[in-house]
Tab-separated table of C-alpha atoms in Angstrom:
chain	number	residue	atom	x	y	z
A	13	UNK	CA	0.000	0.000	0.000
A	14	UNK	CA	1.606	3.266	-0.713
A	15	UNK	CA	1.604	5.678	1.898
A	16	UNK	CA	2.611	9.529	1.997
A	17	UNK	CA	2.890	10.691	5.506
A	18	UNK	CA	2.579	14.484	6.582
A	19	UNK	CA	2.516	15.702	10.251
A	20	UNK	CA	-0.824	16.909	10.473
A	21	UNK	CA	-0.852	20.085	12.578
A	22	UNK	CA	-1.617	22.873	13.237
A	23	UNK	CA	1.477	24.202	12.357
A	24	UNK	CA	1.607	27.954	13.644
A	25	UNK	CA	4.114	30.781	12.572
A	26	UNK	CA	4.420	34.039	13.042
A	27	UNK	CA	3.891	36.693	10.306
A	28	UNK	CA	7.231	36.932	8.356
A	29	UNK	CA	8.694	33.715	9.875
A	30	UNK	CA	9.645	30.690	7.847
A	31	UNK	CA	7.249	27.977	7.256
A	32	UNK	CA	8.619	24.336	7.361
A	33	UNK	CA	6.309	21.704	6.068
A	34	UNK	CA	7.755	17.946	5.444
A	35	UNK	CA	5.969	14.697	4.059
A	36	UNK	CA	7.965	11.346	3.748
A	37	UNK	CA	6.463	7.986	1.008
A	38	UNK	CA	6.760	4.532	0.594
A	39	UNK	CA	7.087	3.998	-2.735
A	40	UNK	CA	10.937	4.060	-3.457
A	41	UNK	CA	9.905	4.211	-7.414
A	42	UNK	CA	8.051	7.272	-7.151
A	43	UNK	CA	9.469	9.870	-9.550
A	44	UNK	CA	7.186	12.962	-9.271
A	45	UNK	CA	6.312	14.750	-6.334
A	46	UNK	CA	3.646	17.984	-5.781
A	47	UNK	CA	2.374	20.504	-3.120
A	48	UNK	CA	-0.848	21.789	-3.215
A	49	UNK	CA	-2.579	24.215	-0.957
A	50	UNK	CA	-6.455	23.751	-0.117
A	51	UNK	CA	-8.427	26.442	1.650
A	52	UNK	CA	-11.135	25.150	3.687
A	53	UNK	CA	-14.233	23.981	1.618
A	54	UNK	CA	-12.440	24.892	-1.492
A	55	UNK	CA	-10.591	22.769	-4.340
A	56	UNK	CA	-6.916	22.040	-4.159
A	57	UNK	CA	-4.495	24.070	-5.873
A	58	UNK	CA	-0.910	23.107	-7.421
A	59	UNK	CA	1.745	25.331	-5.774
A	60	UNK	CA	5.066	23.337	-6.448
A	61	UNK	CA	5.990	20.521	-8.194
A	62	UNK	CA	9.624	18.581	-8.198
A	63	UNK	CA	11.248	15.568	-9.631
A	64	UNK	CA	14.907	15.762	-9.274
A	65	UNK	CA	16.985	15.736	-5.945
A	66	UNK	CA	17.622	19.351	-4.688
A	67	UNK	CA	15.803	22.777	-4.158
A	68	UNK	CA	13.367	24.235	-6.534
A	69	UNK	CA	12.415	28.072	-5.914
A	70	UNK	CA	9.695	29.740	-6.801
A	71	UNK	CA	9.222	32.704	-5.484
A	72	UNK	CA	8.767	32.438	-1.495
A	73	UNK	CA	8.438	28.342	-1.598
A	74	UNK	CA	11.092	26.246	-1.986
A	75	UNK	CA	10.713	22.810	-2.472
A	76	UNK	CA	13.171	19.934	-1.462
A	77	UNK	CA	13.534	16.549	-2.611
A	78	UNK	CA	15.656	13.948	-1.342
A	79	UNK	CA	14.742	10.672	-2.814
A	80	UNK	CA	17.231	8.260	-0.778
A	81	UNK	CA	15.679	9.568	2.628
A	82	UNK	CA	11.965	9.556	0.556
A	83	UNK	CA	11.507	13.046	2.052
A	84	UNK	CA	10.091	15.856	0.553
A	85	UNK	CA	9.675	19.102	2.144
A	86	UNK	CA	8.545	22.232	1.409
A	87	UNK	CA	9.448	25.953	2.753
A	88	UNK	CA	7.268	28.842	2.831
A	89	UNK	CA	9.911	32.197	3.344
A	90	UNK	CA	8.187	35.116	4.794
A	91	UNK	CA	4.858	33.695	5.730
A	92	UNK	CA	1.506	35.860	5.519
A	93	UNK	CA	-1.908	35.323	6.729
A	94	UNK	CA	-2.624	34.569	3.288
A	95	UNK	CA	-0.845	31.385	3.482
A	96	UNK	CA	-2.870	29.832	5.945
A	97	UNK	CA	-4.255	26.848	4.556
A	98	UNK	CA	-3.913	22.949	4.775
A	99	UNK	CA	-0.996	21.724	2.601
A	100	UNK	CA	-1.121	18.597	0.513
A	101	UNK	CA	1.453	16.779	-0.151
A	102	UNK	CA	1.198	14.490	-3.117
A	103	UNK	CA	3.287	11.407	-4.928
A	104	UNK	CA	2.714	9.675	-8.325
A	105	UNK	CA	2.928	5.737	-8.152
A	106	UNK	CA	5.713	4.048	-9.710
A	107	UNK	CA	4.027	1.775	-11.446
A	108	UNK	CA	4.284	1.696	-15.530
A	109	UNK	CA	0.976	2.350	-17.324
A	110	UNK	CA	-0.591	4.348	-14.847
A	111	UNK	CA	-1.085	7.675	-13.177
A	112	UNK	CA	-2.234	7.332	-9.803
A	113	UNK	CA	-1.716	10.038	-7.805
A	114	UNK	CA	-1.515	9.719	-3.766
A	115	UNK	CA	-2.005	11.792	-1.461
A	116	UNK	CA	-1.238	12.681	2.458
A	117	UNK	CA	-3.597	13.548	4.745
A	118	UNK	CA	-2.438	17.595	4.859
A	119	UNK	CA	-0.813	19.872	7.568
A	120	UNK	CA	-2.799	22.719	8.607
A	121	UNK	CA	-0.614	25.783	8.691
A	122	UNK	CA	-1.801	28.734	10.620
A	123	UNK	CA	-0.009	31.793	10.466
A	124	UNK	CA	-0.289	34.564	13.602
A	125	UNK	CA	-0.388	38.380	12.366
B	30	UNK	CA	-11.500	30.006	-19.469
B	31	UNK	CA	-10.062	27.018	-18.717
B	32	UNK	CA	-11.888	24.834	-16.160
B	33	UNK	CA	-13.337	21.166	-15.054
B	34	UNK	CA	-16.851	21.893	-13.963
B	35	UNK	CA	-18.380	19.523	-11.342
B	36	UNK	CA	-22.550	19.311	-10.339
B	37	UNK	CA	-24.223	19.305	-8.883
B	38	UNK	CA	-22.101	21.369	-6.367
B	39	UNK	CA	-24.556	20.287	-3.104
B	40	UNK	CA	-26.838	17.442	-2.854
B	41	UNK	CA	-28.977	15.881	-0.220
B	42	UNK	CA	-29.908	12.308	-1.199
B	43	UNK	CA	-31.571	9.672	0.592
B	44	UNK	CA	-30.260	6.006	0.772
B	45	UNK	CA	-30.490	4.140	-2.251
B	46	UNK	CA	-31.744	6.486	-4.850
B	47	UNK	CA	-29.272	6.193	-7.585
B	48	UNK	CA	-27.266	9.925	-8.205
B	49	UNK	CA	-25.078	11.166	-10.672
B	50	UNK	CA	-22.183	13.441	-10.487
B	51	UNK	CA	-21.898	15.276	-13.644
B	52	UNK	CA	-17.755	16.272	-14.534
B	53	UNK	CA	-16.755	17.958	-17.850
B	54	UNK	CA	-13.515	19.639	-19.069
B	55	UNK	CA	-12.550	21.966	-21.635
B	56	UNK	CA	-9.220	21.662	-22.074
B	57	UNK	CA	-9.417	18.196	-24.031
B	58	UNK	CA	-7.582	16.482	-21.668
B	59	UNK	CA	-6.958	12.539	-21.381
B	60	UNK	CA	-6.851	12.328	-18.000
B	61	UNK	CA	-9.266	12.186	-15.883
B	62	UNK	CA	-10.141	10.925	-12.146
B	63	UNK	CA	-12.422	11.426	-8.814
B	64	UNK	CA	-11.371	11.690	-5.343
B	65	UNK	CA	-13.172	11.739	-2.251
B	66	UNK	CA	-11.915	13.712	0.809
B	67	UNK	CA	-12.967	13.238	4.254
B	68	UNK	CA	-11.603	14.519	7.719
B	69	UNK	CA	-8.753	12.670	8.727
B	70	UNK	CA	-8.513	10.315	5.614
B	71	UNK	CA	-7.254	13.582	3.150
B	72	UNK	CA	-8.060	12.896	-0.779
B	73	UNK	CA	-8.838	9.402	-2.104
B	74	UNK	CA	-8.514	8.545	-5.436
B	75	UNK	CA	-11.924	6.874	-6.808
B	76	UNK	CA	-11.418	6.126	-10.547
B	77	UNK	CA	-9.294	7.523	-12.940
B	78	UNK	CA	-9.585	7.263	-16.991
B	79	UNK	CA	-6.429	7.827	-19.070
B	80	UNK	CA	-8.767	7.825	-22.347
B	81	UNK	CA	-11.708	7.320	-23.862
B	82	UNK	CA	-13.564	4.161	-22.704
B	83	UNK	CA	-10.276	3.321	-20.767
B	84	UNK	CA	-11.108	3.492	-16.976
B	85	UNK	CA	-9.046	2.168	-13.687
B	86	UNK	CA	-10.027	1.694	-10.177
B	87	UNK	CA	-8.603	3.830	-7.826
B	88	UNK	CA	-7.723	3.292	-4.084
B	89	UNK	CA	-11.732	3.453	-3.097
B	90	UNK	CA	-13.904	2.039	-5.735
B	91	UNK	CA	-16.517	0.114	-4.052
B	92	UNK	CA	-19.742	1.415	-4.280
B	93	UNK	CA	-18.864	3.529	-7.686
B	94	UNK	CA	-19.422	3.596	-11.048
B	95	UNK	CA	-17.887	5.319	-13.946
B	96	UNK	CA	-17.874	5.804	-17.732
B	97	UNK	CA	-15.625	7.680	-20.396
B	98	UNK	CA	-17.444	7.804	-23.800
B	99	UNK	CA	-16.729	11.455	-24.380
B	100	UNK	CA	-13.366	13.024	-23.857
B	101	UNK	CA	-14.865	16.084	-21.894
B	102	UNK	CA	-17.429	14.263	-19.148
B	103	UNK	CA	-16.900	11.881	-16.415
B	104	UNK	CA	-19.762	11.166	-15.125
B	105	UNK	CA	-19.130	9.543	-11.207
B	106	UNK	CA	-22.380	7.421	-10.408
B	107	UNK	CA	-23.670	6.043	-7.001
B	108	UNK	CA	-26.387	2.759	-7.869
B	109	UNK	CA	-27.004	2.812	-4.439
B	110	UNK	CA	-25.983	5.214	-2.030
B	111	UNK	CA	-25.059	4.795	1.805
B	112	UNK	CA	-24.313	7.132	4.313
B	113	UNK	CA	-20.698	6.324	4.439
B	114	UNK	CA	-20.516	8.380	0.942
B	115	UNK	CA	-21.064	11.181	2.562
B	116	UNK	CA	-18.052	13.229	1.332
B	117	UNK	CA	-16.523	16.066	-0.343
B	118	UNK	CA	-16.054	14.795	-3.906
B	119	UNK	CA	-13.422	16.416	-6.474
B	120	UNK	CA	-12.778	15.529	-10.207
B	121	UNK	CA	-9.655	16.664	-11.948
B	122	UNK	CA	-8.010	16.197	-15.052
B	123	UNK	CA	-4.899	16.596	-16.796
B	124	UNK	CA	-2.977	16.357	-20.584
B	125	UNK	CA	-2.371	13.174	-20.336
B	126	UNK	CA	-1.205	10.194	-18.496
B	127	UNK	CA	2.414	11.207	-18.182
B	128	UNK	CA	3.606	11.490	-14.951
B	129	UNK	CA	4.237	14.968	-13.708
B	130	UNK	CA	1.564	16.983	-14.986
B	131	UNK	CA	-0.326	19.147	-13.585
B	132	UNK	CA	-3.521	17.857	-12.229
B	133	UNK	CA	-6.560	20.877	-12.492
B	134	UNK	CA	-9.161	20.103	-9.937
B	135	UNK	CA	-12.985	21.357	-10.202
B	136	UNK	CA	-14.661	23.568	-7.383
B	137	UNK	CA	-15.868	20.095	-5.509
B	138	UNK	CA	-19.305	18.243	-4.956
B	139	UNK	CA	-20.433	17.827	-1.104
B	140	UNK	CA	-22.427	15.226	-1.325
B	141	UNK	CA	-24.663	14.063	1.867
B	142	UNK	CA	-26.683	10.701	2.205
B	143	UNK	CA	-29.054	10.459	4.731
């Protein structure tokens, strides 16, 4: 069964402070990994996406992939109200011939003004 | 505007009486799927197509039905529905079955059987 774990929260910060948000999987094949922010009652919504070991910036998120720990991680620099939200962190399967798409359960991040 | 359109976007339904969730993209996308989300379980995949009249279980099939004759619509159906599919449903689609595109989700169904 694959699993994609995620701490689930709250996780609080302070206005300006940096957000650390971390998921580990199972699947050791796995070769494409996403985070997505969901508001409450609303639909999910692609913020980062990775596939090679490293960092990947994109403005103040910064995604990290390190495939031999199966940890992926994902910083939010100079965090705003705005940003609360539940964070989903999500792995393709390894297998050939299809696209399934698994997800964690989410870490709510709060952020304090 | 591009967009995967899901509805109804409420419904109350009483066990048993067969329902249809309506999905439809306009982007011409192969891919398509439905998840389920539910406190403390996060977003389960359902079914997924990766064409036309090609269609996979997901990780929670039981109790679903689905069909892919058109490229736009994927229609999720309950035959029978029981209070434990009482969730927050999504559908989503994307280019194609190549792994590491993006995945566009529609606004969400909450669904309640009673």
């Amino acid at each position: 069964q694959k699993e994609v774990e995620q701490n689930s929260g709250p996780l609080s910060v302070p206005e300006g402070a940096i957000a650390s948000l971390n998921c580990t999987y199972s699947d050791r094949g796995s070769q494409s990994f996403f985070w997505y922010r969901q508001y409450s009652g609303k639909s999910p919504e692609l913020i980062m996406s990775i596939y090679s070991n490293g960092d990947k910036e994109d403005g103040r998120f910064t995604a990290q992939l390190n495939k031999a720990s199966q940890y992926v991680s994902l910083l939010i620099r100079d965090s705003q109200p705005s940003d609360s939200a539940t964070y989903l962190c999500a792995v393709t399967d390894s297998g050939a011939g299809s696209y399934q798409l698994t997800f964690g359960k989410g870490t709510k991040l709060s952020v304090i003004p | 505007e591009a967009q995967v359109t899901q509805n109804p976007r409420y419904l109350i339904t009483v066990t048993g009486k067969k329902l249809t969730v309506t999905c439809s993209q306009n982007m011409n996308h192969e891919y398509m799927s439905w998840y389920r989300q539910d406190p403390g379980l996060g977003l389960r995949q359902i079914y997924y197509s990766m064409n036309v009249e090609v269609t996979d279980k997901g990780d929670v099939p039981e109790g679903y039905k689905v069909s892919r004759k058109e490229k736009r619509n994927f229609p999720l159906i309950l035959e029978s529905p029981s209070p434990n599919q009482t969730s927050l449903y999504f559908c989503a689609s994307s280019p194609s079955n190549y792994l590491g595109n993006t995945i566009y989700f529609g606004e969400g169904s909450w669904l309640t059987v009673v």
